[in-house]
Coordinates of C-alpha atoms in Angstrom, one line a residue:
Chain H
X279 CA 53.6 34.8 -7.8
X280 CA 54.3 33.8 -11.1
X281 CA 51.8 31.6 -11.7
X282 CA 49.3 34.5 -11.5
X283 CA 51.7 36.7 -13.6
X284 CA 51.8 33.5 -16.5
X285 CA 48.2 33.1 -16.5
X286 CA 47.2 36.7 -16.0
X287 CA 45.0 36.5 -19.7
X288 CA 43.2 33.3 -18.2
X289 CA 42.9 35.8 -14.5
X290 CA 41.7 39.0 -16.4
X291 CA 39.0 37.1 -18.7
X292 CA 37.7 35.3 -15.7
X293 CA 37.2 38.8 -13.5
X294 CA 35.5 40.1 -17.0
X295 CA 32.9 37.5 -16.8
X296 CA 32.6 38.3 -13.2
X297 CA 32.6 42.1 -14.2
X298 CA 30.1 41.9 -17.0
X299 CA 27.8 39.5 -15.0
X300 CA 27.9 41.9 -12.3
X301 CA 26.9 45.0 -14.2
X302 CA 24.1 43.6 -16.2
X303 CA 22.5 41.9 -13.1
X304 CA 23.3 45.4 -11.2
X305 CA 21.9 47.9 -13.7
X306 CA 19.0 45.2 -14.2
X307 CA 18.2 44.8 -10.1
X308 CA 18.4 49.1 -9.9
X309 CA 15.5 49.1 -12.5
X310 CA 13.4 46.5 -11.6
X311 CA 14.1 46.8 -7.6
X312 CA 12.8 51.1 -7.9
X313 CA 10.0 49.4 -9.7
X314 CA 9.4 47.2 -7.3
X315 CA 10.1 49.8 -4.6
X316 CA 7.4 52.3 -6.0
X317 CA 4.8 49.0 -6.1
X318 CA 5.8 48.7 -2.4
X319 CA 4.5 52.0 -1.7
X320 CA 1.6 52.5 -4.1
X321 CA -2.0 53.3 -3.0
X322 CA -3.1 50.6 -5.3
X323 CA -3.7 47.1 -3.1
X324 CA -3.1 44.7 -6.3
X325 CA 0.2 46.7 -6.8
X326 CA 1.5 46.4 -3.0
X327 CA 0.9 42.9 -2.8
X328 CA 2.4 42.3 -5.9
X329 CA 5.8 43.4 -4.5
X330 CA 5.2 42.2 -0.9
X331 CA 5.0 38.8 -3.0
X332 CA 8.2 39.5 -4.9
X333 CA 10.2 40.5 -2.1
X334 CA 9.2 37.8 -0.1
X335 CA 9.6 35.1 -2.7
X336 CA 13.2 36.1 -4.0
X337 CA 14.7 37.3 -0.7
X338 CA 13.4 34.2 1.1
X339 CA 14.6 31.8 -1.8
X340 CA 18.4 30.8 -1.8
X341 CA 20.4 31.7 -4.7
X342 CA 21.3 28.1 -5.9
X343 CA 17.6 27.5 -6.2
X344 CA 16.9 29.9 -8.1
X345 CA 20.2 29.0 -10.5
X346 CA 19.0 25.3 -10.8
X347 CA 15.3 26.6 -11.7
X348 CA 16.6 29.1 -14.2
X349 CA 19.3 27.0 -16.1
X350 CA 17.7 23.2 -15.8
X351 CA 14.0 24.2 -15.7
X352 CA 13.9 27.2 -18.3
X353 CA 15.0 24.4 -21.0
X354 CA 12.2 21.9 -19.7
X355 CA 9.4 24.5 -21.0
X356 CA 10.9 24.8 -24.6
X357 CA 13.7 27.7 -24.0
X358 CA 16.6 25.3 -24.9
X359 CA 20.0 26.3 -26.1
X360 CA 23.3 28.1 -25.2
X361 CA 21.9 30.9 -23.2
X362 CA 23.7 29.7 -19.8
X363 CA 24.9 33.5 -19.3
X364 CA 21.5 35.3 -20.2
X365 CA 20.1 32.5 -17.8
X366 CA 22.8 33.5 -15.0
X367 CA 22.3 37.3 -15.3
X368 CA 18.5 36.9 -15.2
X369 CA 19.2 35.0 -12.2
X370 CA 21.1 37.3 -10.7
X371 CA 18.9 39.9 -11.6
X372 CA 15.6 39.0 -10.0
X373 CA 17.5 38.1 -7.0
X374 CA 19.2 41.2 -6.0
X375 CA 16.3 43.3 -7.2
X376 CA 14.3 41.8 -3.8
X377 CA 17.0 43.7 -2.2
X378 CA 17.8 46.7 -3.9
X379 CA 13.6 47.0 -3.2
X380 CA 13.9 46.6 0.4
X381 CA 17.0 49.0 0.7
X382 CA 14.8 51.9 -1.4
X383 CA 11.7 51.3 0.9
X384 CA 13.9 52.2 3.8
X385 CA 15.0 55.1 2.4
X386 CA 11.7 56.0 0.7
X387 CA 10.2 55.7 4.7
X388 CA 13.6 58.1 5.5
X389 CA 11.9 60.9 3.5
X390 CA 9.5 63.4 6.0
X391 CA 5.8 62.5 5.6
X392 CA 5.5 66.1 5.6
X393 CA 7.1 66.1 2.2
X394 CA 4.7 63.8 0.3
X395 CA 1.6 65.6 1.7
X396 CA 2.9 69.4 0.8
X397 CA 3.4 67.8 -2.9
X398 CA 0.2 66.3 -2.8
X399 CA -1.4 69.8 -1.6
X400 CA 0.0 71.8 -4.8
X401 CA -1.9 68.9 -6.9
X402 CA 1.1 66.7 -7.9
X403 CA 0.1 63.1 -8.9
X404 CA 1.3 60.0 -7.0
X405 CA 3.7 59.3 -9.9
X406 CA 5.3 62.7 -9.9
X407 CA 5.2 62.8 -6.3
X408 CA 7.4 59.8 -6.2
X409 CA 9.6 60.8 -9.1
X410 CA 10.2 64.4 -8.8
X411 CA 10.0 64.5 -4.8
X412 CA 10.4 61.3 -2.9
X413 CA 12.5 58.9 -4.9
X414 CA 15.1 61.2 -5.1
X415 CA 15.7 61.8 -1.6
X416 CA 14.8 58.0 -0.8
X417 CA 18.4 57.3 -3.2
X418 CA 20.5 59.8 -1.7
X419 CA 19.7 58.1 1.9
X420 CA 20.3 54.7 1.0
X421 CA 23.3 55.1 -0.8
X422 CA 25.6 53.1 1.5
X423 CA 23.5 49.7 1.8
X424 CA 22.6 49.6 -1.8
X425 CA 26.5 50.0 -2.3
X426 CA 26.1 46.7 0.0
X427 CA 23.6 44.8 -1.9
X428 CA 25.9 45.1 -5.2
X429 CA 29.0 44.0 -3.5
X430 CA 27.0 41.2 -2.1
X431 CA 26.1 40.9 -5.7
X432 CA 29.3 41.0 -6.9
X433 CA 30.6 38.1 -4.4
X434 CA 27.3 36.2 -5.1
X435 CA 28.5 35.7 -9.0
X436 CA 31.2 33.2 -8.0
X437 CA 28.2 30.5 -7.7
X438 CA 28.0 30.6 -11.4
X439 CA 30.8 28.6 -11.6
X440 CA 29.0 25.1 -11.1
X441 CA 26.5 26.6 -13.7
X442 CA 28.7 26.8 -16.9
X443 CA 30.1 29.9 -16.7
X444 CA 34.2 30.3 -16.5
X445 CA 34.3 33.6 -14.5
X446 CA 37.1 34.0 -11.8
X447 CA 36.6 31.8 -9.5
X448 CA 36.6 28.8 -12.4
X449 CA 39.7 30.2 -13.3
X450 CA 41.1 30.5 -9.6
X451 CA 39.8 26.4 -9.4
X452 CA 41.5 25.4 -12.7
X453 CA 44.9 27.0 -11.8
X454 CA 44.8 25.2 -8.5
X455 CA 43.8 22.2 -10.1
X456 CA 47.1 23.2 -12.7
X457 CA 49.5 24.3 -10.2
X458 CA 48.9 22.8 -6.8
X459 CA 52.0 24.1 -5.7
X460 CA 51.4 27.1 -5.8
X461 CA 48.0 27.4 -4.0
X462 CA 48.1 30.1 -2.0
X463 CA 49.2 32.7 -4.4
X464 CA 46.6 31.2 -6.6
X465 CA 43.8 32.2 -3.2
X466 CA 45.7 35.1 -2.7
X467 CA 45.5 36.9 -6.4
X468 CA 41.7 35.5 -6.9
X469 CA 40.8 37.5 -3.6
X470 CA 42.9 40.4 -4.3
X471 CA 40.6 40.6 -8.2
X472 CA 37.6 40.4 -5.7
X473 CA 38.7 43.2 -3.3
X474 CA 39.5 45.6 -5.8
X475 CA 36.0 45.6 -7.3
X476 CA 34.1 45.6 -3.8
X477 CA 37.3 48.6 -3.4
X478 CA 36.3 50.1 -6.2
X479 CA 32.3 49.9 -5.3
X480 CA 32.6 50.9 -1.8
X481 CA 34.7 53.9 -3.1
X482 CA 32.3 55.4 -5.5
X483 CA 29.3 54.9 -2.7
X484 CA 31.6 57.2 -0.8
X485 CA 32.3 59.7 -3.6
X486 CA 28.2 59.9 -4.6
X487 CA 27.5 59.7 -0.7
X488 CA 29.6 62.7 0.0
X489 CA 28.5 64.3 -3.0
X490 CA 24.4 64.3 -3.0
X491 CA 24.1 64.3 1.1
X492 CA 20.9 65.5 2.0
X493 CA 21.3 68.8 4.8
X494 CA 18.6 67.9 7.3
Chain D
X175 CA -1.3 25.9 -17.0
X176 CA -1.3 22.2 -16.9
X177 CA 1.7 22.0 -18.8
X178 CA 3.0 24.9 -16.5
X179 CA 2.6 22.5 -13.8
X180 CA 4.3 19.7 -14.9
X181 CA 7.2 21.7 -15.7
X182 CA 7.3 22.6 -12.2
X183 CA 6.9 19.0 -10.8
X184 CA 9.7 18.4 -13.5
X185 CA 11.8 20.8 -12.1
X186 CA 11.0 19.3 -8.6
X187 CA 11.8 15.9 -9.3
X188 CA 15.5 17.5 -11.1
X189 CA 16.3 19.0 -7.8
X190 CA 15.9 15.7 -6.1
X191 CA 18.0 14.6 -9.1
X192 CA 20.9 17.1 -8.6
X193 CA 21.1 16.7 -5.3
X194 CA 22.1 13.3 -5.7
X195 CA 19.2 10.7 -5.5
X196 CA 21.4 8.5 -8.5
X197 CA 20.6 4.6 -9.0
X198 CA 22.2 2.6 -6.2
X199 CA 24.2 -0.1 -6.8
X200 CA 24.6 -2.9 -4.6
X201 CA 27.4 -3.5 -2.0
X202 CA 30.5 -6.0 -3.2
X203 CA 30.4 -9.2 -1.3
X204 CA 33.3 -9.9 -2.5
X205 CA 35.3 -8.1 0.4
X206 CA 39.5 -8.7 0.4
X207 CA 40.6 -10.7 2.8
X208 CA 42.3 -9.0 5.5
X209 CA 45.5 -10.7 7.4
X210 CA 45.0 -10.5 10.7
X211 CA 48.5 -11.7 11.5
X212 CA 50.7 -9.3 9.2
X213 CA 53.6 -7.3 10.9
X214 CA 55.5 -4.1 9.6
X215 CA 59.1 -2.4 10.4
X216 CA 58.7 -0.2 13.4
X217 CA 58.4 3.1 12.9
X218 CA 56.7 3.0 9.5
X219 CA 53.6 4.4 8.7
X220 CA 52.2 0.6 7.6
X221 CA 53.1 -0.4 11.7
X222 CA 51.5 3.4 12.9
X223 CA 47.9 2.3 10.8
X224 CA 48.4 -1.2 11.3
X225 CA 48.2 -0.8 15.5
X226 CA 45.5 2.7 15.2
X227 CA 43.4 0.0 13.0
X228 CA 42.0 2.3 11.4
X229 CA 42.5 4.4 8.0
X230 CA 41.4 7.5 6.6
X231 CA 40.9 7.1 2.7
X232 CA 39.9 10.2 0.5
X233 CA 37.3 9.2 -2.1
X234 CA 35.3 10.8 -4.8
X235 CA 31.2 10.3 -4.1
X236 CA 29.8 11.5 -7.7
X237 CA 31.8 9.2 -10.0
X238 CA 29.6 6.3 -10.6
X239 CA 31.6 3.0 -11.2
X240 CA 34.5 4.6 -9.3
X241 CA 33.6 6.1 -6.1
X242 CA 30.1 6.8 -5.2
X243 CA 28.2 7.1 -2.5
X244 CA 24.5 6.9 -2.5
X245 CA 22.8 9.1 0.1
X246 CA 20.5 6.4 1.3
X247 CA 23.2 3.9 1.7
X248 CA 26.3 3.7 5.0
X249 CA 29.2 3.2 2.5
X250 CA 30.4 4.7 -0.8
X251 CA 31.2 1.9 -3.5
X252 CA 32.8 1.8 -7.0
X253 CA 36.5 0.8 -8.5
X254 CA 38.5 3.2 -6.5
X255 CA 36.8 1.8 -3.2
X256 CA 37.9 -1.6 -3.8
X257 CA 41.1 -0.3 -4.3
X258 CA 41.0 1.5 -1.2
X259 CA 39.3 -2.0 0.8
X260 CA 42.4 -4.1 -0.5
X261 CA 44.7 -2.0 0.3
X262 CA 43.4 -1.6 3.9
X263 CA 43.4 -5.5 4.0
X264 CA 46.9 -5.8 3.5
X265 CA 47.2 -3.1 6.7
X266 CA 45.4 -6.0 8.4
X267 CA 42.5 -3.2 8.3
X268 CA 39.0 -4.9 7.9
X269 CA 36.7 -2.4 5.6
X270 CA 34.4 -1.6 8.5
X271 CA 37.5 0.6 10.2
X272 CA 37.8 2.6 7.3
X273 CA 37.0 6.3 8.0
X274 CA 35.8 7.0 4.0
X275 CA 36.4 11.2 3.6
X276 CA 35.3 13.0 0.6
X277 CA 37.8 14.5 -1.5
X278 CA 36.7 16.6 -4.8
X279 CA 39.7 17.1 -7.3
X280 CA 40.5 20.7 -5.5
X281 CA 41.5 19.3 -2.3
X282 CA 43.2 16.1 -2.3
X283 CA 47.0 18.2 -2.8
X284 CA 45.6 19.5 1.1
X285 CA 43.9 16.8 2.7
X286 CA 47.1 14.9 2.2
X287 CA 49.6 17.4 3.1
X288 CA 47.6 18.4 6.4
X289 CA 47.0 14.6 7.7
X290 CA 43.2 14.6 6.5
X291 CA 43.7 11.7 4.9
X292 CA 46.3 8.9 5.1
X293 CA 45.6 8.0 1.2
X294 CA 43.8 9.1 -1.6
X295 CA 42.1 6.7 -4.1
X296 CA 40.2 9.1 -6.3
X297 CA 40.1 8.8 -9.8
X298 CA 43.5 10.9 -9.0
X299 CA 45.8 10.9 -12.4
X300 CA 49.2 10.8 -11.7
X301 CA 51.2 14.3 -12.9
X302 CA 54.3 15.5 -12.4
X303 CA 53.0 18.9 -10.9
X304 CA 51.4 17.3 -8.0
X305 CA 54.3 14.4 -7.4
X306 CA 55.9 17.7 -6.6
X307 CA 54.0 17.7 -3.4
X308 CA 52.9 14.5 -2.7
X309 CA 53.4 11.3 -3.2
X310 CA 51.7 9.0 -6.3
X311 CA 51.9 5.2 -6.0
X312 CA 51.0 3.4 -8.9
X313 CA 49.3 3.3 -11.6
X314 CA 46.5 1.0 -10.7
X315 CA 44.6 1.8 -13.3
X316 CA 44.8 3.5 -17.1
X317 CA 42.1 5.2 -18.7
X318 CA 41.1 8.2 -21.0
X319 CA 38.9 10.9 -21.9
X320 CA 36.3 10.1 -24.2
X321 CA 33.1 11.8 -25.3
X322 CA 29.3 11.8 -24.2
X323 CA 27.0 13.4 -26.4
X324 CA 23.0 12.8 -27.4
X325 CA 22.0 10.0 -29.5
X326 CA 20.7 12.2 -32.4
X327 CA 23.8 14.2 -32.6
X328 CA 25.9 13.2 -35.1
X329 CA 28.2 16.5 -35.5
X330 CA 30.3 15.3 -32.6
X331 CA 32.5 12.3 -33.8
X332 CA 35.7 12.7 -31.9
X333 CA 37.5 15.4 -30.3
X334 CA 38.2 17.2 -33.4
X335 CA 34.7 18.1 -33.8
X336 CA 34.7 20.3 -30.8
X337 CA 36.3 23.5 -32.0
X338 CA 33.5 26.1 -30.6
X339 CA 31.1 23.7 -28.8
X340 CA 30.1 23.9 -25.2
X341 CA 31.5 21.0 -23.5
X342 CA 30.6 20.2 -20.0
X343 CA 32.8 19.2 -17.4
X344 CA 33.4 19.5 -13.6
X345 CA 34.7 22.6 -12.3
X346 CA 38.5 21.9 -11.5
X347 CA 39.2 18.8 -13.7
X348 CA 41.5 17.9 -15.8
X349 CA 39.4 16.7 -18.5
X350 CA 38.0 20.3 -19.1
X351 CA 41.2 21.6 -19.8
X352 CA 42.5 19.1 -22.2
X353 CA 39.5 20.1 -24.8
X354 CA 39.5 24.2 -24.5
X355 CA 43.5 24.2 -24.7
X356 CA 43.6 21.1 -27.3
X357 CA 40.4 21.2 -29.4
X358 CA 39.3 24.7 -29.2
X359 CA 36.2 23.7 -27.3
X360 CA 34.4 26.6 -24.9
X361 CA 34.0 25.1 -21.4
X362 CA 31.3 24.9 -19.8
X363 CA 31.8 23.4 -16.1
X364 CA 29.0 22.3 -13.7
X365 CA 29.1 21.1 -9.8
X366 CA 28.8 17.5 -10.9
X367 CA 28.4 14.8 -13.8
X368 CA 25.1 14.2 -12.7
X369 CA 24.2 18.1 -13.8
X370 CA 26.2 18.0 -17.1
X371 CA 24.6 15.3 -18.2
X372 CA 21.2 17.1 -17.6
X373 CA 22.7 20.1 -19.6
X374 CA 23.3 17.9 -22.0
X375 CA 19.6 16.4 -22.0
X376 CA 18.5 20.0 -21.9
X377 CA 20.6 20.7 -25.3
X378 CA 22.5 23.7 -23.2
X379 CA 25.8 22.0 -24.0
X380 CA 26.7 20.1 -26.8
X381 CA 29.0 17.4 -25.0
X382 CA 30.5 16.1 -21.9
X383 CA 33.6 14.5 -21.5
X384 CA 35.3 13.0 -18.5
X385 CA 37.1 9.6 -17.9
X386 CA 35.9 7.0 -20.1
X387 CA 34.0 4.7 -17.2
X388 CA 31.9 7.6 -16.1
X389 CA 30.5 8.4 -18.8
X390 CA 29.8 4.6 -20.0
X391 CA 27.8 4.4 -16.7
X392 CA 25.7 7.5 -17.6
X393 CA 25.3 6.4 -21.2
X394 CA 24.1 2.8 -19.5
X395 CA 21.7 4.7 -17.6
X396 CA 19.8 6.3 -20.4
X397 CA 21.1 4.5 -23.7
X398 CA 18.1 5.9 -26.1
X399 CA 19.2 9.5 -25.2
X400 CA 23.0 9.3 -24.6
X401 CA 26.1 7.7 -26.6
X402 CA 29.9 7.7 -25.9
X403 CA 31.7 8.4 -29.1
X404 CA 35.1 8.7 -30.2
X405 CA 38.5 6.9 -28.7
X406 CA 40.1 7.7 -25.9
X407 CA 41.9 11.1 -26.4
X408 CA 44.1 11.1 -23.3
X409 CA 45.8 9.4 -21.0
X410 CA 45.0 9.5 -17.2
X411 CA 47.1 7.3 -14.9
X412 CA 45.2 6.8 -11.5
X413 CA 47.3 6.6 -9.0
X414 CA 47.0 6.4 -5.1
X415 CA 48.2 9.6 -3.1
X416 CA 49.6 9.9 0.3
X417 CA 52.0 12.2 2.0
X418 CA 55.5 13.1 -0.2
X419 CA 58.6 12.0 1.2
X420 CA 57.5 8.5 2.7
X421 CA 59.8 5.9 0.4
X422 CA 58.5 2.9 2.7
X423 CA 55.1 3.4 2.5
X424 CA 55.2 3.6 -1.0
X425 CA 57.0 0.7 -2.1
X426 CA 54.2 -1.0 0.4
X427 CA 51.6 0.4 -2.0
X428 CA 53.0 -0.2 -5.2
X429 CA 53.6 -4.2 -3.8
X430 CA 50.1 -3.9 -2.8
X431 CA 48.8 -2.9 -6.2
X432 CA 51.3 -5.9 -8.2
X433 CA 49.7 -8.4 -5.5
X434 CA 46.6 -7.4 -6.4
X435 CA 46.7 -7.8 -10.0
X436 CA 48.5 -11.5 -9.2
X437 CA 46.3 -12.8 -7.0
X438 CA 42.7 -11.3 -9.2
X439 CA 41.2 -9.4 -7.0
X440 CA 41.9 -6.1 -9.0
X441 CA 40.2 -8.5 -11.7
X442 CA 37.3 -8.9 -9.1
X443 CA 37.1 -5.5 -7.9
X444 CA 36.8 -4.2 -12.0
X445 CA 33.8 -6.7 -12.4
X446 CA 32.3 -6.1 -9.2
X447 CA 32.4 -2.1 -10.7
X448 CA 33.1 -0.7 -14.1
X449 CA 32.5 -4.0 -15.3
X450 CA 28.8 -3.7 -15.0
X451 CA 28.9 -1.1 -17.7
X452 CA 30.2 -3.9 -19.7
X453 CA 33.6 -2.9 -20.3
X454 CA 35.9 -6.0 -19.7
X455 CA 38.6 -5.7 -17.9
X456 CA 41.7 -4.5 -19.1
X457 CA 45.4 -5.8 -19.0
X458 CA 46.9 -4.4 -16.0
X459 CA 49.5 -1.6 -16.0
X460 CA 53.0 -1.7 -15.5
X461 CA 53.2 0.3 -12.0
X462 CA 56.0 2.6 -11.8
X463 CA 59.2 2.5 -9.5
X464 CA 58.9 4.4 -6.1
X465 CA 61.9 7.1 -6.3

């Protein structure tokens, strides 16, 4: 135990890295995945295909590939310099959004068809049918697996590690490397870290869950 | 769009790259001799190897010179496997019994304590943190950390022009930690050498530093690119690992490494591997005392 307790500033900066990684590839896979989501289930043909290509692309591509094209091909076409972490989150980013997409379709095909047509009928256009009427249903339903596909997030930025990036689980490999001795306390306060983000996730799915349900 | 599409192909050929298609470098021929007649105490380890005939040796396979082992190819080569070859040879264990496991610096501590491995030979420097939980014979061999950095760089001289530089190193050595806590650098680790030394191509970090011999072999590879600069800023003591506790076994080990530097083929085995990088060979250390 002590080992985490004397190198709890190397523990904490690591989990921010992880934190901030997290957040910026979350808010940055919400925006671009309702984009995506609203492409999805446009009228336009150019616009669905363009996010059938997306989804299919991204989700179908593993996460590794799409590090080693981002941090050692971006460079190759002229983009060279320290920007490892802006490479990571971008990463990240177009990644989960393939997800976060998929998760809102479901939920946008949750919402009665009844619903979009009586909208239609009073003369709303597509886009304020989908802002003011569908999209916010579509969220409220599909709460609980987006609160998935950001703790899968969330676990999926330990792989930055073998990309330059010291978040927690660099640190959790440099203190075994350190302290061998002491290995499983090292496994034991990395995962702990871990589980009390995914905790802290899964709880305020709950709490918005609970909150927004949708009486049908 | 035709540039476009050579950087794609480019990035094509760099996975191939990463995922380890490296130079290969051709087997020793100058295998140890092995003893087929030797005989050891019963009830030692030596006797329990020497009757299985076979071994199970824990090796690095990214560390050019020292242990690496080329995809296309049935064994790994470099220093440390030589090592490993002579002392299976005086186990009366020919090189073709030896079962060669990858280690990576996380979990030799492990493979040794659970019976993975019967020894490790892998670039391992001898500490007082891990002697508290397994055994170190040795050392075989002393080296250093040095410096890799582009040949039109000439900010980096030394160490003591790293203060806020990215340096690039892999993930769990010790190298890594010697210049963030020493020199102020900002780490940057990768999976492998192979992929730092691409960051470095790619001007993403600004060094990499590792053990000496690595980064000779990388800076052979490519020598209008890359350069080694700078002494030797630390010392690592390589050292072969097996299982704490076992005095006999040890003292076999440590004879093993004096007989080797007697009888030259530690000579052979550095000529036959770092010694293409043309480094000569250096004196031999003084091994320490088993306790």
């Amino acid at each position: 135990m002590n080992v985490l307790i004397d190198n709890l500033p190397d523990l904490l900066s690591g989990f921010g890295k992880t934190l901030a990684l997290s957040a910026i590839a979350g808010v940055c896979a919400l925006i671009l995945g309702t984009i995506l989501a609203s492409f999805r289930v446009s009228p336009v043909p150019v616009f669905r295909a363009i996010g059938t290509s997306y989804v299919n692309i991204f989700r179908n591509t593993p996460l590794v590939l799409l590090f080693v094209l981002f941090i050692f091909g971006l460079p190759q076409l002229g983009i060279t310099g320290d920007h490892l972490f802006a490479f990571a989150a971008a990463a990240m980013s177009i990644y989960t959004a393939a997800f976060v997409c998929e998760a809102l379709r479901s939920g946008i095909n949750s919402v009665n068809v009844g619903q979009a047509e009586a909208a239609r009928s009073i003369g709303l256009t597509f886009q304020q049918n989908l802002s003011l009427v569908i999209l916010p249903q579509a969220f409220r339903a599909v709460i609980p697996p987006l609160a998935s596909v950001f703790i899968a997030l969330v676990k999926n930025t330990a792989i930055v590690e073998a990309f330059g990036i010291t978040e927690a689980a660099y640190q959790m490999d440099s203190l075994v490397r350190d302290h061998p001795q002491s290995i499983y306390a090292v496994f034991a306060g990395t995962a702990a870290g871990y589980i009390i983000i995914v905790f802290a996730i899964s709880g305020a799915a709950r709490l918005l869950e609970r909150k927004l349900e949708v009486k049908r | 769009m035709r540039t476009k599409i050579a950087a794609v192909a480019a990035i094509a050929a760099l996975a191939l790259a990463i995922t380890g298609c490296g130079k290969a470098k051709d087997d020793s021929s100058n295998q140890p001799k092995v003893d087929k007649s030797v005989s050891f105490d019963a009830g030692t380890k030596m006797e329990a190897l020497n009757k299985a005939q076979s071994i199970k040796i824990g090796v690095k396979f990214d560390q050019p010179g020292l242990g690496y082992k080329d995809p296309s190819k049935s064994g790994p080569v470099g220093f440390d496997i030589e090592i490993a070859k002579i002392v299976a040879a005086k186990l009366g264990i020919p090189a073709d019994k030896i079962q060669w496991v990858e280690t990576v610096s996380k979990n030799r501590e492990p493979f040794l304590q659970n019976g993975t491995v019967d020894i490790v030979v892998a670039s391992y420097s001898i500490t007082d943190e891990r002697k508290q939980i397994v055994g170190m014979a040795g050392p075989y061999y002393v080296t250093g950390q040095q410096l890799l950095v582009r040949s039109d760089d000439d900010s980096i001289k030394g160490p003591d022009d790293l203060t806020g530089k990215g340096v690039c190193s892999v993930t769990g050595s010790t190298s890594i930690k010697t210049v963030e806590e020493k020199y102020g650098a900002t780490p940057k680790p990768f999976g492998t050498y192979s992929e730092c030394v691409q960051a470095l191509l790619n001007k993403t970090v600004d060094a990499v530093t590792t053990d000496g011999p690595i980064l000779l072999g990388y800076a052979a590879q490519d020598p209008d690119k890359l350069k080694v600069v700078g002494d030797t800023f630390s010392e690592e003591r390589y050292g072969i690992g097996f299982a704490k506790g076992d005095t006999k076994f040890c003292e076999f080990l440590s004879t093993t490494i004096k007989d080797s530097f007697k009888d030259g083929s530690w000579e052979q085995a550095f000529k036959d591997t770092l010694g293409k990088a043309k480094v000569d060979a250096p004196k031999p250390p003084t091994v320490d005392a088993c306790a």
